[in-house]
Amino acid sequence: GVYFRCTARGRLLTHGDNSENIRWVAVHEVAEWVQRTPDLFSLDLAGIVYYLQHIGVGFPLP
């Protein structure tokens, strides 16, 4: 699967304006982000944790 995460500031545009620092990250990096800063994933957290657990990279829920 593919997960896109970004932080946006400023005025909403109808067309893109050259995103910065775009990169692919390893699944284990995503798992580390989820463990360290789960509040950054808000509504998507349950789905991401489920996927990570399903592929064996996740961590057990409390």
PDB file of C-alpha atoms in Angstrom:
ATOM      1  CA  GLY A   1       0.000   0.000   0.000  1.00  0.00           C
ATOM      2  CA  VAL A   2       0.860   3.645  -0.236  1.00  0.00           C
ATOM      3  CA  TYR A   3       0.412   6.217   2.517  1.00  0.00           C
ATOM      4  CA  PHE A   4       0.847   9.932   1.894  1.00  0.00           C
ATOM      5  CA  ARG A   5       1.439  12.241   4.838  1.00  0.00           C
ATOM      6  CA  CYS A   6       2.172  15.943   4.703  1.00  0.00           C
ATOM      7  CA  THR A   7       2.018  19.174   6.652  1.00  0.00           C
ATOM      8  CA  ALA A   8       0.470  22.128   4.877  1.00  0.00           C
ATOM      9  CA  ARG A   9       0.558  25.836   5.648  1.00  0.00           C
ATOM     10  CA  GLY A  10      -0.732  28.895   3.896  1.00  0.00           C
ATOM     11  CA  ARG A  11      -3.459  29.483   1.359  1.00  0.00           C
ATOM     12  CA  LEU A  12      -5.272  26.538  -0.228  1.00  0.00           C
ATOM     13  CA  LEU A  13      -4.376  26.352  -3.934  1.00  0.00           C
ATOM     14  CA  THR A  14      -6.362  24.854  -6.803  1.00  0.00           C
ATOM     15  CA  HIS A  15      -3.122  23.567  -8.403  1.00  0.00           C
ATOM     16  CA  GLY A  16       0.064  22.209  -6.793  1.00  0.00           C
ATOM     17  CA  ASP A  17       3.093  24.392  -6.262  1.00  0.00           C
ATOM     18  CA  ASN A  18       6.080  22.015  -6.104  1.00  0.00           C
ATOM     19  CA  SER A  19       6.094  19.874  -2.969  1.00  0.00           C
ATOM     20  CA  GLU A  20       9.383  19.729  -1.083  1.00  0.00           C
ATOM     21  CA  ASN A  21      11.307  16.846   0.480  1.00  0.00           C
ATOM     22  CA  ILE A  22       9.224  14.109  -1.132  1.00  0.00           C
ATOM     23  CA  ARG A  23      10.664  10.655  -0.484  1.00  0.00           C
ATOM     24  CA  TRP A  24       9.798   7.013  -0.046  1.00  0.00           C
ATOM     25  CA  VAL A  25      10.365   5.578   3.415  1.00  0.00           C
ATOM     26  CA  ALA A  26      10.698   1.998   4.581  1.00  0.00           C
ATOM     27  CA  VAL A  27       7.743   0.405   6.348  1.00  0.00           C
ATOM     28  CA  HIS A  28       9.774   0.043   9.546  1.00  0.00           C
ATOM     29  CA  GLU A  29      10.282   3.834   9.526  1.00  0.00           C
ATOM     30  CA  VAL A  30       6.524   4.358   9.377  1.00  0.00           C
ATOM     31  CA  ALA A  31       6.126   1.920  12.280  1.00  0.00           C
ATOM     32  CA  GLU A  32       8.682   3.934  14.278  1.00  0.00           C
ATOM     33  CA  TRP A  33       6.825   7.197  13.538  1.00  0.00           C
ATOM     34  CA  VAL A  34       3.552   5.627  14.666  1.00  0.00           C
ATOM     35  CA  GLN A  35       5.148   4.433  17.906  1.00  0.00           C
ATOM     36  CA  ARG A  36       6.864   7.763  18.652  1.00  0.00           C
ATOM     37  CA  THR A  37       4.170  10.214  17.532  1.00  0.00           C
ATOM     38  CA  PRO A  38       0.785   8.498  17.127  1.00  0.00           C
ATOM     39  CA  ASP A  39      -1.058  11.830  17.459  1.00  0.00           C
ATOM     40  CA  LEU A  40       0.297  12.891  14.041  1.00  0.00           C
ATOM     41  CA  PHE A  41      -1.723  10.152  12.331  1.00  0.00           C
ATOM     42  CA  SER A  42      -5.172  11.015  13.776  1.00  0.00           C
ATOM     43  CA  LEU A  43      -7.997   9.235  11.919  1.00  0.00           C
ATOM     44  CA  ASP A  44      -5.655   6.971   9.992  1.00  0.00           C
ATOM     45  CA  LEU A  45      -3.954   5.509  13.071  1.00  0.00           C
ATOM     46  CA  ALA A  46      -6.171   2.424  13.471  1.00  0.00           C
ATOM     47  CA  GLY A  47      -5.819   1.471   9.802  1.00  0.00           C
ATOM     48  CA  ILE A  48      -2.070   2.000   9.767  1.00  0.00           C
ATOM     49  CA  VAL A  49      -1.569  -0.018  12.962  1.00  0.00           C
ATOM     50  CA  TYR A  50      -3.756  -2.809  11.564  1.00  0.00           C
ATOM     51  CA  TYR A  51      -1.727  -2.902   8.331  1.00  0.00           C
ATOM     52  CA  LEU A  52       1.608  -2.875  10.175  1.00  0.00           C
ATOM     53  CA  GLN A  53       0.467  -5.731  12.406  1.00  0.00           C
ATOM     54  CA  HIS A  54      -0.886  -7.640   9.388  1.00  0.00           C
ATOM     55  CA  ILE A  55       2.490  -7.558   7.621  1.00  0.00           C
ATOM     56  CA  GLY A  56       4.355  -8.334  10.833  1.00  0.00           C
ATOM     57  CA  VAL A  57       6.036  -4.972  11.301  1.00  0.00           C
ATOM     58  CA  GLY A  58       3.557  -3.482  13.749  1.00  0.00           C
ATOM     59  CA  PHE A  59       3.430  -3.569  17.464  1.00  0.00           C
ATOM     60  CA  PRO A  60       0.775  -4.994  19.799  1.00  0.00           C
ATOM     61  CA  LEU A  61      -1.976  -2.660  20.910  1.00  0.00           C
ATOM     62  CA  PRO A  62      -2.234  -1.963  24.648  1.00  0.00           C
TER      63      PRO A  62
END
